[in-house]
Coordinates of N, CA and C in Angstrom, one line a residue:
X8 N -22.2 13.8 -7.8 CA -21.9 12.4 -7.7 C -20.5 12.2 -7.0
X9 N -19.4 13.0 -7.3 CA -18.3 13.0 -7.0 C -18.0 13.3 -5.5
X10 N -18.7 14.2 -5.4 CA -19.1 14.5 -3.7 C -19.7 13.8 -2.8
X11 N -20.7 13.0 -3.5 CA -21.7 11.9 -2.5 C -20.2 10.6 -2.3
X12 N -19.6 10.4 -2.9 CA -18.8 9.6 -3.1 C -17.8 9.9 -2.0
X13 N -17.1 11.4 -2.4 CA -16.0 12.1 -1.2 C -16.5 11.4 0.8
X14 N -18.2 11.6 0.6 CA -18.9 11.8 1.8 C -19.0 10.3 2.2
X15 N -19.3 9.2 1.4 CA -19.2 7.9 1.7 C -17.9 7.4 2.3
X16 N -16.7 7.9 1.4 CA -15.6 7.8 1.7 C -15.1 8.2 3.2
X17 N -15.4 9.7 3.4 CA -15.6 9.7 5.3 C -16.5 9.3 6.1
X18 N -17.2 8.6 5.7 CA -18.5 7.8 6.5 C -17.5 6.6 7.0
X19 N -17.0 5.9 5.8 CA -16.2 4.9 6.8 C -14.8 5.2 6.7
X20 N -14.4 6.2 6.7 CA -13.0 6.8 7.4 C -11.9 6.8 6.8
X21 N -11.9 6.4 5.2 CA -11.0 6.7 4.1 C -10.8 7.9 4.0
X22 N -11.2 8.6 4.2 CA -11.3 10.2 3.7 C -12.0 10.9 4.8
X23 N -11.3 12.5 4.9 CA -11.8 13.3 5.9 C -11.7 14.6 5.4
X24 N -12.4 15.4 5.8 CA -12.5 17.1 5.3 C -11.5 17.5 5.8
X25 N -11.1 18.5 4.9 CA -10.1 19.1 5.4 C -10.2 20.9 5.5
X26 N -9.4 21.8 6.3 CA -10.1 23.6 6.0 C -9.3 23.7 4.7
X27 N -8.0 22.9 4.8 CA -6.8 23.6 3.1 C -7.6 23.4 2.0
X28 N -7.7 22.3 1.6 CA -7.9 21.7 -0.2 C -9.5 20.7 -0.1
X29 N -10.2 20.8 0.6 CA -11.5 20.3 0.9 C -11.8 18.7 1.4
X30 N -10.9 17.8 0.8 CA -10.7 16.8 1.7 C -9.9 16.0 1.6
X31 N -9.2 15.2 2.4 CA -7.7 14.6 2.2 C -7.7 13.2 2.6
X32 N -7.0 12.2 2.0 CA -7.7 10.5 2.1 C -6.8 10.5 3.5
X33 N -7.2 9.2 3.8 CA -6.6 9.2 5.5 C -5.8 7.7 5.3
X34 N -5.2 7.4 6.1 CA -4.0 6.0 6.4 C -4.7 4.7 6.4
X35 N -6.6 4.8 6.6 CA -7.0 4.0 6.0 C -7.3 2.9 4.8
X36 N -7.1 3.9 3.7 CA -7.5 4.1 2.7 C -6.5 3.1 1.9
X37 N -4.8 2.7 2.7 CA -4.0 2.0 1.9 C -4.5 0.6 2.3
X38 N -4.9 0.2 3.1 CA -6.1 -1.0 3.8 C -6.8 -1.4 2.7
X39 N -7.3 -0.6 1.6 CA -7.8 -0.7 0.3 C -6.9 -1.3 -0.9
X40 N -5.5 -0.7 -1.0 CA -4.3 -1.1 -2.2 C -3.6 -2.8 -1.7
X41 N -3.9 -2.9 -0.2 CA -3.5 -3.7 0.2 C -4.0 -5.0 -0.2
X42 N -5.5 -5.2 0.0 CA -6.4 -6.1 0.0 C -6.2 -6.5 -1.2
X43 N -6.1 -5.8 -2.5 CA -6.2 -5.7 -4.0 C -4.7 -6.7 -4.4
X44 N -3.5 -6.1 -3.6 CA -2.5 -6.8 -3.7 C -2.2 -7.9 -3.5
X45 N -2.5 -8.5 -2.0 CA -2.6 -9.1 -1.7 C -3.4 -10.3 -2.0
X46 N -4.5 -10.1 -2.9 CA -5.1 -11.0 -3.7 C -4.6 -11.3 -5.1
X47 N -3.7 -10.8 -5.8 CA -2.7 -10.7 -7.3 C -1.9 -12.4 -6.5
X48 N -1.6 -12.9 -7.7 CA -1.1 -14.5 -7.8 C 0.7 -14.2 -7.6
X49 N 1.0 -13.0 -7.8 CA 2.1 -12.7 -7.2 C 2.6 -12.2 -6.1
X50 N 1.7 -12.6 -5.2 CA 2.0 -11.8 -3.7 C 3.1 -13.4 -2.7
X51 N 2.2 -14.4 -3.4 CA 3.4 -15.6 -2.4 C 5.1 -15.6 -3.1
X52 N 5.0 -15.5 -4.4 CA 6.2 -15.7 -4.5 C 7.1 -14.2 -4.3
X53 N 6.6 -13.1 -4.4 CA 7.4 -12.3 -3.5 C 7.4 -12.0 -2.4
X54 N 6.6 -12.7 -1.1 CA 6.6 -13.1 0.2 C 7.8 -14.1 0.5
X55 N 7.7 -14.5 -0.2 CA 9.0 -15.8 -0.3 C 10.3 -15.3 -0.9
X56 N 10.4 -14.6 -1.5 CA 11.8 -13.7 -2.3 C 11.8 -13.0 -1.4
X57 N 11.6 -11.7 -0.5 CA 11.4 -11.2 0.7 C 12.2 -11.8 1.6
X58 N 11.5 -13.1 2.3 CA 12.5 -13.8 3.1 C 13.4 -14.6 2.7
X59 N 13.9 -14.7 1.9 CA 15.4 -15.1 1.3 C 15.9 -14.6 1.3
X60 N 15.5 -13.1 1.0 CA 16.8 -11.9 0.8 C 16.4 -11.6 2.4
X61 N 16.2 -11.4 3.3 CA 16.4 -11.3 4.5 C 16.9 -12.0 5.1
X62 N 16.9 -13.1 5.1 CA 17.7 -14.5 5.3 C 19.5 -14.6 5.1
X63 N 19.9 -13.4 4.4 CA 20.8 -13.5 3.7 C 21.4 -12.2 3.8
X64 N 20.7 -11.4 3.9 CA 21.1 -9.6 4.7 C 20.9 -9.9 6.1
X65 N 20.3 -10.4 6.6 CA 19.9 -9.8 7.8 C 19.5 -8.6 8.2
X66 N 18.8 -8.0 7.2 CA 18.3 -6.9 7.9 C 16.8 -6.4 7.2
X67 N 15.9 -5.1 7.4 CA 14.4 -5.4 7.2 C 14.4 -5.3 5.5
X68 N 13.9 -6.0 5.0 CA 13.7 -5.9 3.5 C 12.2 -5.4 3.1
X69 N 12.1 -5.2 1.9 CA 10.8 -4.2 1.5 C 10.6 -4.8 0.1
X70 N 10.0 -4.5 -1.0 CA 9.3 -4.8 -2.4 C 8.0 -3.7 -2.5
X71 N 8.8 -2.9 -3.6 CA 8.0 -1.7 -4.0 C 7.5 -1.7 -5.5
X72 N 6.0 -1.7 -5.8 CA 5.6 -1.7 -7.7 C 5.6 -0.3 -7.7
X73 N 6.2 0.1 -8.7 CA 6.3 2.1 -9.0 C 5.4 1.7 -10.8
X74 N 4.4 1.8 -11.5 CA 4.5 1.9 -12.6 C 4.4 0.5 -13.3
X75 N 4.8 -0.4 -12.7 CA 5.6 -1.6 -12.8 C 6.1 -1.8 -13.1
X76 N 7.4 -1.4 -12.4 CA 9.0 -1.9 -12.2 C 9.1 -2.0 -11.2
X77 N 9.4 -3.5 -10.7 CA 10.1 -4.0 -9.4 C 11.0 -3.0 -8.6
X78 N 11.2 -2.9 -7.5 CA 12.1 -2.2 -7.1 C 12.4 -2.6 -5.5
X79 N 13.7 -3.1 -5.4 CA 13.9 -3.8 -4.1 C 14.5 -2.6 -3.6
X80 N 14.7 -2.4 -2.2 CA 15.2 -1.8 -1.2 C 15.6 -2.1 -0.1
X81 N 16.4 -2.5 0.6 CA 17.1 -2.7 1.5 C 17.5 -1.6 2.6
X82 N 16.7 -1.6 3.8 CA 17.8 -0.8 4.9 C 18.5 -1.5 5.7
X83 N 19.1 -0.6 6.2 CA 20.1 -0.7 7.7 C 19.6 0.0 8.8

C-alpha cells in the first residue's frame, strides 16, 4: 500500500526514486503545505503583519510555524 502510494506520488512529481534511500520527496511537494496554509483563517492577518513589519524595516521579512510557535525572522 505504502509503495502504490510512494509511486502515485512520482506519477505527479511529488516524489522521485532515488539509487541512496529509495525515494526522496521533490520541491513540489511544499505546493501541498502551501495550499493547506494558505486556506487556515490566519493566513490574512499574518499577510498583513508581514507588511507592516516590512513597512517599518525595510527589508525582506518572513513568518515561520515550528511546532506552533510563531517565529519572525528578519534579514539583511
Amino acid at each position: 500500500m505504502v509503495r502504490r502510494i510512494l509511486l502515485t506520488l512520482c506519477e505527479l512529481g511529488y516524489a522521485a526514486e532515488s539509487d541512496v534511500r529509495g525515494f526522496r520527496l521533490t520541491p513540489k511537494i511544499l505546493t501541498l503545505g502551501m495550499t493547506y496554509l494558505t486556506s487556515l483563517p490566519f493566513w490574512g492577518h499574518a499577510q498583513r503583519a508581514l507588511e507592516t513589519m516590512w513597512m517599518d524595516v525595510k527589508e525582506s521579512c518572513v513568518m515561520s510555524v515550528f511546532d506552533g510557535h510563531l517565529l519572525f525572522a528578519r534579514y539583511q
